[in-house]
Short mmCIF file of C-alpha atoms in Angstrom, two decimals:
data_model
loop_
_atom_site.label_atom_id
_atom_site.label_comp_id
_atom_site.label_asym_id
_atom_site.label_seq_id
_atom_site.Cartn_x
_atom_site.Cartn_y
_atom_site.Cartn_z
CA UNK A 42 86.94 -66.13 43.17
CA UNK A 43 83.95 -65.18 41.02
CA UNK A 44 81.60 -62.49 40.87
CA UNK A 45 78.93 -64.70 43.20
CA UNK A 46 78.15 -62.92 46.06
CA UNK A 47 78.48 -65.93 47.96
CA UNK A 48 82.09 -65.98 47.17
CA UNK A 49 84.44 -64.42 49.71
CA UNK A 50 85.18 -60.97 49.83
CA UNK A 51 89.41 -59.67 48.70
CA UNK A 52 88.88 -58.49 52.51
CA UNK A 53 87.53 -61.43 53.68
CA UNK A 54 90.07 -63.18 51.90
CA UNK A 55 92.91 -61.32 53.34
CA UNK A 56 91.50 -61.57 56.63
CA UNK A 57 90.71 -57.86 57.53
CA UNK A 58 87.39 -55.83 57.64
CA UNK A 59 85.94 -53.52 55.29
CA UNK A 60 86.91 -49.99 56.71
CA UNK A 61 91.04 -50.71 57.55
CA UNK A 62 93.21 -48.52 55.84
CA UNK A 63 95.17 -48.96 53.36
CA UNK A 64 98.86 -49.78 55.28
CA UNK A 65 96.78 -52.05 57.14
CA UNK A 66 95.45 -53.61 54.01
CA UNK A 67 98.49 -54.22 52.71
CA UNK A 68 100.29 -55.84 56.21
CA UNK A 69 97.56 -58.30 56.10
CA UNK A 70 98.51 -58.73 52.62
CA UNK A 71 102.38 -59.47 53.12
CA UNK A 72 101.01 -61.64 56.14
CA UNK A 73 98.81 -63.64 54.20
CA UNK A 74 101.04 -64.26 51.58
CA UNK A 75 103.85 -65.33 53.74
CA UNK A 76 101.43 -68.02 55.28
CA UNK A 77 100.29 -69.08 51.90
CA UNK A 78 102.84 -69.21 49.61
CA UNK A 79 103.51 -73.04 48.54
CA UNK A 80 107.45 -72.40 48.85
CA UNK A 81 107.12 -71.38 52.39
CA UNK A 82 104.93 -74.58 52.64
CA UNK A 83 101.71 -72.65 52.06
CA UNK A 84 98.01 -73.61 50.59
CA UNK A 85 98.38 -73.53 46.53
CA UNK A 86 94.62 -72.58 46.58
CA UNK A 87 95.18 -70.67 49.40
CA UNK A 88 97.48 -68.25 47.37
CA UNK A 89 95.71 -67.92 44.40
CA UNK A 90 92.56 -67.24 46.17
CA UNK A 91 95.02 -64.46 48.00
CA UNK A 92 96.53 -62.98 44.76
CA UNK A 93 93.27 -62.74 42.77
CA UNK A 94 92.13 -60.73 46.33
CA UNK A 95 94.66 -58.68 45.95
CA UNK A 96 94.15 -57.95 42.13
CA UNK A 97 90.84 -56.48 43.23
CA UNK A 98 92.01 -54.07 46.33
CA UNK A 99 95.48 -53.75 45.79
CA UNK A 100 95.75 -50.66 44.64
CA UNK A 101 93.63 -47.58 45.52
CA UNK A 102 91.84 -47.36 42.41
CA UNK A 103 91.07 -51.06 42.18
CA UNK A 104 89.58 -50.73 45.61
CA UNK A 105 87.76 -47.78 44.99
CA UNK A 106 86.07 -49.84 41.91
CA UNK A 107 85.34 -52.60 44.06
CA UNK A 108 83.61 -50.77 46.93
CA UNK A 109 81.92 -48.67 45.03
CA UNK A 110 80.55 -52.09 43.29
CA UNK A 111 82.22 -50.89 39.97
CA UNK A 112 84.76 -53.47 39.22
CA UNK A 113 83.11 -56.79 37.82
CA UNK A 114 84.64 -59.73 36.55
CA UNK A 115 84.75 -60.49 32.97
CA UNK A 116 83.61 -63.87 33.37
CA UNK A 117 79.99 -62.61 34.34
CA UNK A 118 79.62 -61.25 30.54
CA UNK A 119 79.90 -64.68 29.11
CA UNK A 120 78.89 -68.21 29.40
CA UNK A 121 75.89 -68.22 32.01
CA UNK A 122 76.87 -71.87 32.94
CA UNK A 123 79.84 -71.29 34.69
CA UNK A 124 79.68 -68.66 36.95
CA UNK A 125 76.17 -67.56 39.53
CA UNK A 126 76.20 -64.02 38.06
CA UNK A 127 75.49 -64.86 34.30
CA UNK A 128 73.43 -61.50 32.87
CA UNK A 129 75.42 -59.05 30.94
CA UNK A 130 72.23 -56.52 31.23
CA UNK A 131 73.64 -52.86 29.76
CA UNK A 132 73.13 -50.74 32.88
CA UNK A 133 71.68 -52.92 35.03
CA UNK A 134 72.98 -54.68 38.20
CA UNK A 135 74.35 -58.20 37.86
CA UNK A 136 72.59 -58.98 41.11
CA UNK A 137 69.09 -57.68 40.28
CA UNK A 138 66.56 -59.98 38.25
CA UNK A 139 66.87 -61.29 35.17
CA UNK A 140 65.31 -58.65 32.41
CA UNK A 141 63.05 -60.51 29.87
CA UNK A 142 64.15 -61.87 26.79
CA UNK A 143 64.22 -60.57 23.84
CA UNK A 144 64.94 -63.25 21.03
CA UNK A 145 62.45 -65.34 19.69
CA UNK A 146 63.99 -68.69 19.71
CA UNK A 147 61.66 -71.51 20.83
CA UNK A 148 61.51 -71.73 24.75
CA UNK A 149 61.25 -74.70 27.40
CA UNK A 150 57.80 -74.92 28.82
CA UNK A 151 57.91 -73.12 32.29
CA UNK A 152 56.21 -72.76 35.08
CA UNK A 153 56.54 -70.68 38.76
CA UNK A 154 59.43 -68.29 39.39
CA UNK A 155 62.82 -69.80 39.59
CA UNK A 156 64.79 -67.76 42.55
CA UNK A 157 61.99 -66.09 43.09
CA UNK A 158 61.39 -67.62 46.76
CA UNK A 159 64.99 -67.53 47.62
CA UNK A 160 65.25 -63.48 46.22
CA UNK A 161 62.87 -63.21 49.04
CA UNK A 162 64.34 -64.14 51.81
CA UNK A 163 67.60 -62.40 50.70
CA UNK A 164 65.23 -59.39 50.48
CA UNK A 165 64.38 -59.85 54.24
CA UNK A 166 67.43 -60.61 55.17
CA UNK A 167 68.86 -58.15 53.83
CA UNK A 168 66.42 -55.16 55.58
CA UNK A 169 66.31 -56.65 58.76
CA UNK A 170 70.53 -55.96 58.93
CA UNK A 171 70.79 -52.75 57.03
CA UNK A 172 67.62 -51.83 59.54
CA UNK A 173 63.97 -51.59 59.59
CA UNK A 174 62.95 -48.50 58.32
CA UNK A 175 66.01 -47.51 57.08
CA UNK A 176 65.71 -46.36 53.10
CA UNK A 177 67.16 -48.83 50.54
CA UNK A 178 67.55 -47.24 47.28
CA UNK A 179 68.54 -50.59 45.19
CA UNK A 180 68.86 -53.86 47.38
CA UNK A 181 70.80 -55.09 44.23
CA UNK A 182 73.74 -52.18 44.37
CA UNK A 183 76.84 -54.07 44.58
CA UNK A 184 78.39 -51.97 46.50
CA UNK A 185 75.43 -52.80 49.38
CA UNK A 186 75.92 -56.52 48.40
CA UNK A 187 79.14 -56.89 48.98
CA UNK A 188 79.20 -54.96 52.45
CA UNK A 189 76.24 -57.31 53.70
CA UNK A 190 77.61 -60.58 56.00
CA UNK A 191 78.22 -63.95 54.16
CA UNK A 192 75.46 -65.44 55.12
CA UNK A 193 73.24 -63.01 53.38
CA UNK A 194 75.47 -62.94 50.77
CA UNK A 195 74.58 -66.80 49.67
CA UNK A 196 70.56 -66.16 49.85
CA UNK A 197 71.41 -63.84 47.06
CA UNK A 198 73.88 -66.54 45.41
CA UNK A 199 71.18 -68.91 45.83
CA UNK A 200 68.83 -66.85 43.38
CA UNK A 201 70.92 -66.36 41.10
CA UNK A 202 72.07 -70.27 40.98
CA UNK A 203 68.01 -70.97 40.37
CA UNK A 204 67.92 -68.27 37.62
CA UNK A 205 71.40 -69.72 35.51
CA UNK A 206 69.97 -73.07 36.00
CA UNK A 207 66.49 -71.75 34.55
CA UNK A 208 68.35 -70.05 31.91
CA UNK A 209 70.36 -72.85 30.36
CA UNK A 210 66.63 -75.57 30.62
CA UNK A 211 64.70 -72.83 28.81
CA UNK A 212 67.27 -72.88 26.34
CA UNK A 213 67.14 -76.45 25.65
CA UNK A 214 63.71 -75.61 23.96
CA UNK A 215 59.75 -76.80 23.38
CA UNK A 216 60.61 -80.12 23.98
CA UNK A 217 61.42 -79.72 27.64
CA UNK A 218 59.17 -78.67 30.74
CA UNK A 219 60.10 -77.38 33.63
CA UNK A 220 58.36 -76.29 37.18
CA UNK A 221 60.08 -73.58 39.29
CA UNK A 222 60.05 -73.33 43.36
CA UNK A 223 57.68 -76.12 44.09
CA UNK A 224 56.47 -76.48 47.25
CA UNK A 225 58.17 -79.13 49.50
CA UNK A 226 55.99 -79.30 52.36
CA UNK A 227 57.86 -79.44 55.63
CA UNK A 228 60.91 -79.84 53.45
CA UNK A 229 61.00 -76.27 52.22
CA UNK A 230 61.19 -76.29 48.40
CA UNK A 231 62.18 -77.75 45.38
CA UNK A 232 63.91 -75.63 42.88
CA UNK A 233 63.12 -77.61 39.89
CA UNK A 234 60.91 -80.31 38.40
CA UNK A 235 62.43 -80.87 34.37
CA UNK A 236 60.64 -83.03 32.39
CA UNK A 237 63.50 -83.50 29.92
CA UNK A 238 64.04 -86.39 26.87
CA UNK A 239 65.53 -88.46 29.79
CA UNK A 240 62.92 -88.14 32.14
CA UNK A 241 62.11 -86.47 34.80
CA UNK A 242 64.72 -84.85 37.19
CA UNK A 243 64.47 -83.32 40.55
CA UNK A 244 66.95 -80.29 40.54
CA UNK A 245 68.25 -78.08 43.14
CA UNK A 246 70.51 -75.31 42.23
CA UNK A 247 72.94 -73.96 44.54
CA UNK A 248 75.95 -71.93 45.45
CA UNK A 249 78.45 -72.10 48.07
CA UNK A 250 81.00 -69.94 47.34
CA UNK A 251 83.75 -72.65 47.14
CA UNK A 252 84.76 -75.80 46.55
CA UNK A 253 83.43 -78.45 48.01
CA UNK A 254 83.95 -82.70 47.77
CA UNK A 255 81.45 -85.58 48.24
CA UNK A 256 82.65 -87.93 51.77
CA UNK A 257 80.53 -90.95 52.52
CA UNK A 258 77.69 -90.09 50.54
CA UNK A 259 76.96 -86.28 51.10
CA UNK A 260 78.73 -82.65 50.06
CA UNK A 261 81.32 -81.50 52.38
CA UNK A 262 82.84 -78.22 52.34
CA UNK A 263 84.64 -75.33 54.21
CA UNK A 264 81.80 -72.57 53.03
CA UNK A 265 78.65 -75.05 53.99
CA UNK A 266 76.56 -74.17 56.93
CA UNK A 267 76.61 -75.85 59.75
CA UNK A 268 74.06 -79.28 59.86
CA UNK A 269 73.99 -78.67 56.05
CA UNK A 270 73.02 -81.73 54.19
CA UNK A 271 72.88 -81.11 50.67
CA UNK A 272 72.37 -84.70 49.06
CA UNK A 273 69.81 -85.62 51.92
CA UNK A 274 67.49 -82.70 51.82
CA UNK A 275 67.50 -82.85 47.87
CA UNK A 276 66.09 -86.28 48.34
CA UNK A 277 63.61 -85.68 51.27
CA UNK A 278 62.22 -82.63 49.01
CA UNK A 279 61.80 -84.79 45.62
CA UNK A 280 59.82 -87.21 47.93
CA UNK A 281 57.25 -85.32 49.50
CA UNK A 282 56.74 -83.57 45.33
CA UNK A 283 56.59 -87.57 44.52
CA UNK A 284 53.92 -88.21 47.50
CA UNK A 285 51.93 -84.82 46.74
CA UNK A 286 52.02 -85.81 42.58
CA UNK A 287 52.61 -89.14 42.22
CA UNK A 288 54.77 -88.94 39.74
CA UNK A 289 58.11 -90.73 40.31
CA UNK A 290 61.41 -88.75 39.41
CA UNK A 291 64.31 -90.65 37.09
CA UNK A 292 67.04 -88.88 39.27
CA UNK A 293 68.13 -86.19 41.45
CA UNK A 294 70.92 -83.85 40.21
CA UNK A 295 72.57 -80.91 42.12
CA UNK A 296 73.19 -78.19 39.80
CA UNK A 297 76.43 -76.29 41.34
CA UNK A 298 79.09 -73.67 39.77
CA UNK A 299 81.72 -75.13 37.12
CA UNK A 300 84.57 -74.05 39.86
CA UNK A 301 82.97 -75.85 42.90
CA UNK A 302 83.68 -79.57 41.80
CA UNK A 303 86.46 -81.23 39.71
CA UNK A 304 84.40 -83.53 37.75
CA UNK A 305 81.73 -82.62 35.16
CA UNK A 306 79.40 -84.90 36.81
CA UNK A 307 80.29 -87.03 40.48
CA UNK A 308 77.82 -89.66 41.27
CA UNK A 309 76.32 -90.29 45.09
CA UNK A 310 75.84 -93.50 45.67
CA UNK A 311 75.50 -96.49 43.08
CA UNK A 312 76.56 -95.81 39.78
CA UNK A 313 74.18 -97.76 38.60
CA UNK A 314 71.28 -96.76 40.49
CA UNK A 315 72.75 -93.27 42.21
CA UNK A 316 71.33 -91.25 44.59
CA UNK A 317 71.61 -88.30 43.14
CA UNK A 318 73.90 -86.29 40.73
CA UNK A 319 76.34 -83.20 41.42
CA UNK A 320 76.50 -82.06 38.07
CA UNK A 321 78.76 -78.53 36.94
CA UNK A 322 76.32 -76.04 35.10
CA UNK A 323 78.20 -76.30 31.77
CA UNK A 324 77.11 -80.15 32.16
CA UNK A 325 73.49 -79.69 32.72
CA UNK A 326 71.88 -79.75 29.59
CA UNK A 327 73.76 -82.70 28.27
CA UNK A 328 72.97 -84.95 31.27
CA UNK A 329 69.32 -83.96 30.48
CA UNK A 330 69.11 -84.64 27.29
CA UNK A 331 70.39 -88.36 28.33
CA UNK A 332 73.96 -87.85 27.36
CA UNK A 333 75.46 -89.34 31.02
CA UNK A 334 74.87 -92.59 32.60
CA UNK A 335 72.97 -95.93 31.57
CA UNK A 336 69.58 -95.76 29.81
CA UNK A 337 67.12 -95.12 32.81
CA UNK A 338 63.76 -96.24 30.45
CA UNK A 339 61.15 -94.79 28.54
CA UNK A 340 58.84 -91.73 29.97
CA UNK A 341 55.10 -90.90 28.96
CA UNK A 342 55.86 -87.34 28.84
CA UNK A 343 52.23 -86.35 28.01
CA UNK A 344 51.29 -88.41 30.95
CA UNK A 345 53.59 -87.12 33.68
CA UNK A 346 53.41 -83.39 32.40
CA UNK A 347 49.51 -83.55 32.75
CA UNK A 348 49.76 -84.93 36.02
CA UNK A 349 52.29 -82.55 37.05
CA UNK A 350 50.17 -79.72 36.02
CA UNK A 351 47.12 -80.69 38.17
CA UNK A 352 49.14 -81.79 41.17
CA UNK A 353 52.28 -79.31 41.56
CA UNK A 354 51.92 -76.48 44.06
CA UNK A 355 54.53 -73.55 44.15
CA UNK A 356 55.86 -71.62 46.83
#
Protein backbone atom coordinates (compact mmCIF):
# COMPACT_ATOMS: atom_id res chain seq x y z
CA UNK A 1 0.00 0.00 0.00
CA UNK A 2 1.17 3.45 -1.06
CA UNK A 3 0.10 6.83 -0.56
CA UNK A 4 -2.03 6.69 -4.14
CA UNK A 5 -5.36 7.39 -3.53
CA UNK A 6 -6.28 4.73 -5.73
CA UNK A 7 -4.79 2.31 -3.35
CA UNK A 8 -7.12 0.70 -0.83
CA UNK A 9 -8.02 2.19 2.25
CA UNK A 10 -6.44 0.25 6.07
CA UNK A 11 -10.46 0.09 6.33
CA UNK A 12 -11.04 -1.07 3.14
CA UNK A 13 -8.38 -3.38 3.62
CA UNK A 14 -9.66 -4.82 6.76
CA UNK A 15 -12.98 -5.02 5.41
CA UNK A 16 -14.98 -2.51 7.63
CA UNK A 17 -16.30 1.10 6.98
CA UNK A 18 -15.01 4.31 7.95
CA UNK A 19 -17.09 5.24 11.14
CA UNK A 20 -16.86 1.52 13.23
CA UNK A 21 -15.39 1.81 16.43
CA UNK A 22 -12.54 0.93 17.56
CA UNK A 23 -13.38 -2.89 19.20
CA UNK A 24 -14.95 -3.35 15.99
CA UNK A 25 -11.85 -2.29 14.18
CA UNK A 26 -9.84 -4.44 15.80
CA UNK A 27 -12.35 -7.88 15.49
CA UNK A 28 -12.13 -7.31 11.86
CA UNK A 29 -8.55 -7.12 12.42
CA UNK A 30 -8.04 -10.56 14.35
CA UNK A 31 -10.57 -11.85 11.59
CA UNK A 32 -8.65 -10.80 8.79
CA UNK A 33 -5.57 -11.95 9.97
CA UNK A 34 -6.75 -15.35 10.83
CA UNK A 35 -7.97 -15.70 7.11
CA UNK A 36 -4.73 -14.39 5.82
CA UNK A 37 -2.03 -15.58 7.56
CA UNK A 38 0.15 -18.01 5.19
CA UNK A 39 0.49 -20.62 8.22
CA UNK A 40 -3.19 -20.92 8.51
CA UNK A 41 -3.01 -21.31 4.64
CA UNK A 42 -3.63 -17.62 4.05
CA UNK A 43 -2.75 -15.01 1.02
CA UNK A 44 1.13 -13.90 1.62
CA UNK A 45 0.07 -10.60 -0.12
CA UNK A 46 -2.98 -10.78 1.48
CA UNK A 47 -1.26 -10.35 4.96
CA UNK A 48 1.10 -7.89 4.28
CA UNK A 49 -1.39 -5.75 2.60
CA UNK A 50 -3.37 -6.49 6.17
CA UNK A 51 -0.41 -5.65 8.51
CA UNK A 52 0.74 -2.47 6.71
CA UNK A 53 -3.38 -1.60 7.22
CA UNK A 54 -3.06 -2.10 10.44
CA UNK A 55 0.24 -0.04 10.95
CA UNK A 56 -1.86 2.90 9.82
CA UNK A 57 -5.19 2.48 12.16
CA UNK A 58 -4.06 0.31 14.71
CA UNK A 59 -3.75 2.34 17.31
CA UNK A 60 -5.84 5.44 18.19
CA UNK A 61 -3.33 7.90 17.42
CA UNK A 62 -2.27 6.33 14.14
CA UNK A 63 -5.90 6.49 13.16
CA UNK A 64 -6.47 9.79 14.24
CA UNK A 65 -3.36 10.80 11.82
CA UNK A 66 -4.80 8.98 9.10
CA UNK A 67 -8.34 10.39 9.14
CA UNK A 68 -7.46 13.51 9.76
CA UNK A 69 -5.18 13.03 6.42
CA UNK A 70 -2.03 13.61 8.66
CA UNK A 71 -0.12 10.46 8.43
CA UNK A 72 1.75 10.14 4.95
CA UNK A 73 4.05 7.67 3.82
CA UNK A 74 7.65 8.31 3.59
CA UNK A 75 7.95 6.99 0.27
CA UNK A 76 5.97 10.08 -1.21
CA UNK A 77 9.10 12.41 -0.14
CA UNK A 78 11.43 10.61 -2.44
CA UNK A 79 11.90 9.15 -5.78
CA UNK A 80 8.84 10.47 -7.94
CA UNK A 81 9.14 7.27 -10.13
CA UNK A 82 7.93 4.87 -7.88
CA UNK A 83 5.06 5.82 -6.18
CA UNK A 84 1.63 8.19 -7.83
CA UNK A 85 2.07 10.77 -5.03
CA UNK A 86 5.70 12.03 -5.84
CA UNK A 87 5.72 16.01 -4.55
CA UNK A 88 7.29 16.66 -1.25
CA UNK A 89 5.69 20.41 -1.45
CA UNK A 90 6.38 22.05 2.34
CA UNK A 91 2.77 22.67 3.38
CA UNK A 92 1.03 21.72 0.63
CA UNK A 93 -1.22 18.68 -0.09
CA UNK A 94 0.32 15.68 -1.82
CA UNK A 95 -2.89 15.44 -3.80
CA UNK A 96 -3.16 19.04 -5.04
CA UNK A 97 -1.14 20.18 -8.28
CA UNK A 98 2.18 20.18 -8.83
CA UNK A 99 3.75 23.81 -7.66
CA UNK A 100 6.18 25.17 -10.34
CA UNK A 101 9.67 24.57 -10.41
CA UNK A 102 12.12 26.26 -9.17
CA UNK A 103 15.62 25.04 -10.51
CA UNK A 104 16.94 26.05 -13.61
CA UNK A 105 18.13 22.92 -15.13
CA UNK A 106 17.36 22.56 -18.87
CA UNK A 107 13.71 21.26 -19.43
CA UNK A 108 11.95 18.80 -22.03
CA UNK A 109 9.98 20.73 -24.55
CA UNK A 110 6.25 20.58 -23.39
CA UNK A 111 3.18 21.13 -24.43
CA UNK A 112 -0.78 20.93 -22.92
CA UNK A 113 -1.43 20.04 -19.27
CA UNK A 114 -0.52 16.59 -18.23
CA UNK A 115 -3.47 15.40 -15.62
CA UNK A 116 -4.98 18.28 -16.23
CA UNK A 117 -8.15 16.60 -18.05
CA UNK A 118 -8.26 13.74 -15.70
CA UNK A 119 -7.97 16.43 -12.37
CA UNK A 120 -11.18 17.40 -13.93
CA UNK A 121 -13.24 14.87 -13.88
CA UNK A 122 -12.01 13.89 -10.36
CA UNK A 123 -13.09 17.50 -9.61
CA UNK A 124 -16.68 16.62 -10.80
CA UNK A 125 -16.73 13.62 -9.45
CA UNK A 126 -15.84 14.49 -6.57
CA UNK A 127 -18.79 17.49 -6.03
CA UNK A 128 -21.41 15.64 -7.46
CA UNK A 129 -20.89 12.91 -4.21
CA UNK A 130 -19.91 15.27 -1.48
CA UNK A 131 -23.17 17.32 -3.03
CA UNK A 132 -24.02 20.11 -5.24
CA UNK A 133 -23.86 23.12 -3.47
CA UNK A 134 -22.33 21.88 -0.64
CA UNK A 135 -18.95 24.10 0.33
CA UNK A 136 -15.59 22.39 -0.40
CA UNK A 137 -12.86 24.13 1.30
CA UNK A 138 -9.80 22.09 -0.42
CA UNK A 139 -10.92 19.17 -2.84
CA UNK A 140 -7.23 18.05 -2.27
CA UNK A 141 -7.55 17.60 1.83
CA UNK A 142 -6.61 14.13 2.41
CA UNK A 143 -8.66 13.63 4.86
CA UNK A 144 -11.76 14.35 2.09
CA UNK A 145 -9.73 12.09 -0.33
CA UNK A 146 -9.53 9.32 1.45
CA UNK A 147 -13.30 9.30 2.69
CA UNK A 148 -14.45 9.64 -1.11
CA UNK A 149 -15.46 5.93 -2.86
CA UNK A 150 -12.70 4.07 -4.87
CA UNK A 151 -13.76 4.88 -7.86
CA UNK A 152 -13.23 8.53 -7.34
CA UNK A 153 -10.34 7.80 -5.64
CA UNK A 154 -8.44 6.50 -9.05
CA UNK A 155 -9.60 9.75 -11.20
CA UNK A 156 -7.42 11.44 -8.68
CA UNK A 157 -4.64 8.56 -9.00
CA UNK A 158 -4.95 8.97 -12.58
CA UNK A 159 -3.67 12.73 -12.36
CA UNK A 160 -1.23 12.24 -10.46
CA UNK A 161 0.16 9.10 -12.65
CA UNK A 162 0.10 11.85 -15.78
CA UNK A 163 1.96 14.43 -13.60
CA UNK A 164 5.03 11.71 -12.27
CA UNK A 165 5.18 10.58 -15.76
CA UNK A 166 5.48 14.40 -16.93
CA UNK A 167 7.89 14.91 -14.23
CA UNK A 168 10.51 12.29 -14.92
CA UNK A 169 10.24 13.29 -19.42
CA UNK A 170 10.82 16.94 -18.48
CA UNK A 171 13.68 15.84 -16.66
CA UNK A 172 15.27 14.02 -19.39
CA UNK A 173 15.94 17.59 -20.86
CA UNK A 174 16.00 19.96 -24.30
CA UNK A 175 16.50 17.14 -26.29
CA UNK A 176 13.11 15.60 -25.73
CA UNK A 177 9.46 16.85 -26.63
CA UNK A 178 6.57 16.00 -25.27
CA UNK A 179 2.59 16.76 -25.85
CA UNK A 180 0.22 16.43 -22.84
CA UNK A 181 -3.69 15.27 -22.97
CA UNK A 182 -4.11 15.09 -26.68
CA UNK A 183 -7.23 14.72 -27.98
CA UNK A 184 -8.30 11.16 -29.04
CA UNK A 185 -11.39 11.71 -30.80
CA UNK A 186 -14.05 9.19 -29.94
CA UNK A 187 -11.27 7.43 -28.09
CA UNK A 188 -11.05 9.91 -25.25
CA UNK A 189 -7.41 11.01 -24.84
CA UNK A 190 -3.97 10.40 -25.08
CA UNK A 191 -1.84 11.23 -22.16
CA UNK A 192 1.35 11.60 -23.94
CA UNK A 193 3.03 12.09 -27.31
CA UNK A 194 7.28 11.96 -26.44
CA UNK A 195 9.37 12.63 -29.09
CA UNK A 196 12.40 11.06 -27.39
CA UNK A 197 16.16 9.94 -29.00
CA UNK A 198 14.27 6.65 -29.81
CA UNK A 199 11.43 7.98 -31.44
CA UNK A 200 8.32 8.70 -30.90
CA UNK A 201 6.16 6.98 -28.17
CA UNK A 202 2.53 6.97 -27.43
CA UNK A 203 2.23 6.98 -23.52
CA UNK A 204 -0.55 6.50 -21.20
CA UNK A 205 0.02 6.81 -17.57
CA UNK A 206 -2.02 5.09 -15.14
CA UNK A 207 -2.82 3.80 -11.71
CA UNK A 208 -4.73 1.02 -10.40
CA UNK A 209 -4.10 0.69 -7.06
CA UNK A 210 -2.64 -2.88 -7.29
CA UNK A 211 -1.03 -5.32 -8.97
CA UNK A 212 -1.96 -6.40 -11.95
CA UNK A 213 -0.49 -9.25 -14.80
CA UNK A 214 -0.67 -9.30 -18.64
CA UNK A 215 -3.11 -12.74 -19.89
CA UNK A 216 -3.44 -13.25 -23.60
CA UNK A 217 -2.38 -10.01 -24.66
CA UNK A 218 -4.08 -7.38 -22.30
CA UNK A 219 -3.72 -6.16 -18.33
CA UNK A 220 -5.69 -8.12 -15.95
CA UNK A 221 -6.22 -7.26 -12.48
CA UNK A 222 -8.39 -7.45 -9.27
CA UNK A 223 -8.60 -3.34 -8.95
CA UNK A 224 -9.48 -2.83 -12.95
CA UNK A 225 -12.90 -1.74 -13.86
CA UNK A 226 -15.09 -3.72 -15.31
CA UNK A 227 -14.80 -3.94 -19.57
CA UNK A 228 -11.39 -2.27 -18.88
CA UNK A 229 -9.01 -2.79 -21.67
CA UNK A 230 -5.89 -1.17 -21.03
CA UNK A 231 -3.51 -2.41 -23.95
CA UNK A 232 -6.48 -2.03 -26.53
CA UNK A 233 -7.63 1.45 -25.83
CA UNK A 234 -3.87 2.65 -25.64
CA UNK A 235 -3.68 1.47 -29.18
CA UNK A 236 -7.10 2.68 -30.57
CA UNK A 237 -6.07 6.26 -29.00
CA UNK A 238 -2.39 6.39 -30.66
CA UNK A 239 -4.32 5.62 -33.94
CA UNK A 240 -6.81 8.12 -34.31
CA UNK A 241 -3.46 10.91 -33.01
CA UNK A 242 -1.66 8.89 -36.06
CA UNK A 243 -4.84 9.48 -38.51
CA UNK A 244 -5.43 13.21 -37.19
CA UNK A 245 -1.23 13.92 -37.57
CA UNK A 246 0.12 11.61 -39.67
CA UNK A 247 2.85 10.97 -37.92
CA UNK A 248 3.46 7.27 -37.14
CA UNK A 249 4.45 6.34 -33.43
CA UNK A 250 7.73 3.84 -32.80
CA UNK A 251 5.76 2.19 -29.84
CA UNK A 252 3.20 2.29 -27.27
CA UNK A 253 4.30 2.06 -23.59
CA UNK A 254 2.04 1.99 -20.45
CA UNK A 255 3.63 3.93 -17.81
CA UNK A 256 2.32 2.18 -14.38
CA UNK A 257 3.64 2.33 -10.55
CA UNK A 258 7.06 0.40 -9.74
CA UNK A 259 4.76 -1.93 -7.27
CA UNK A 260 2.06 -2.84 -9.90
CA UNK A 261 4.23 -5.22 -12.16
CA UNK A 262 7.22 -7.57 -11.45
CA UNK A 263 9.26 -6.79 -14.38
CA UNK A 264 10.91 -3.45 -15.24
CA UNK A 265 9.50 -3.66 -18.60
CA UNK A 266 6.80 -6.78 -19.91
CA UNK A 267 6.26 -6.81 -23.56
CA UNK A 268 2.52 -7.34 -25.29
CA UNK A 269 2.74 -9.10 -28.07
CA UNK A 270 5.91 -9.80 -30.36
CA UNK A 271 9.06 -9.08 -28.90
CA UNK A 272 10.21 -8.13 -31.84
CA UNK A 273 7.57 -6.02 -33.12
CA UNK A 274 5.31 -5.58 -29.66
CA UNK A 275 2.25 -4.11 -29.24
CA UNK A 276 2.87 -2.08 -26.72
CA UNK A 277 5.07 -1.75 -23.53
CA UNK A 278 4.08 -1.91 -19.66
CA UNK A 279 6.97 -0.24 -18.44
CA UNK A 280 7.54 0.59 -14.22
CA UNK A 281 8.11 4.46 -13.80
CA UNK A 282 11.70 4.03 -12.52
CA UNK A 283 12.14 2.39 -16.16
CA UNK A 284 10.76 5.12 -18.22
CA UNK A 285 13.40 7.29 -19.08
CA UNK A 286 15.81 4.58 -19.97
CA UNK A 287 13.43 2.83 -22.42
CA UNK A 288 13.18 6.35 -23.99
CA UNK A 289 16.31 7.14 -24.39
CA UNK A 290 16.60 3.64 -26.46
CA UNK A 291 18.09 1.65 -23.66
CA UNK A 292 15.35 -1.53 -24.09
CA UNK A 293 14.62 -3.57 -27.04
CA UNK A 294 16.09 -3.84 -30.72
CA UNK A 295 17.02 -0.69 -32.67
CA UNK A 296 13.53 0.51 -34.02
CA UNK A 297 15.37 3.07 -36.87
CA UNK A 298 16.25 6.47 -37.35
CA UNK A 299 13.62 9.52 -36.65
CA UNK A 300 13.59 13.08 -38.38
CA UNK A 301 12.90 14.69 -35.19
CA UNK A 302 12.68 18.22 -36.75
CA UNK A 303 10.27 16.70 -39.14
CA UNK A 304 7.82 14.90 -36.87
CA UNK A 305 8.00 17.68 -34.08
CA UNK A 306 6.92 20.33 -36.77
CA UNK A 307 4.25 18.25 -37.89
CA UNK A 308 3.16 17.49 -34.52
CA UNK A 309 2.94 21.07 -33.68
CA UNK A 310 0.56 22.01 -36.57
CA UNK A 311 -1.56 18.89 -36.31
CA UNK A 312 -1.96 17.95 -32.43
CA UNK A 313 -5.14 19.09 -30.71
CA UNK A 314 -5.49 18.91 -26.81
CA UNK A 315 -8.26 18.21 -24.68
Amino acid sequence: MTDSPADATPYEVLGVAATVDDDELRRAYRRAARETHPDLGGDPQRFRALQTAWERVGTPGARRAYDTGAARSTESAFAPSGSSVWRSDAGRSAYAPPAGRRDSRPRARSFGHPGGRSREVFLAAEREWVGLGDPIEDPYDPALVRSAPRAIRRLLGEALAEEATALIVGDMGIGVTVWHDIDAGPEGKLDHAVLAPSGLWALESIDWGGPVELERGEITGQTLLPGERPVKELVRAARVVTKQTRVRFTGRILVVPDTAIEDDVQVVGNPKKPVALIVKRRSLAIVLNGGYGPDRGAVDVFEVRARLQETVRFV
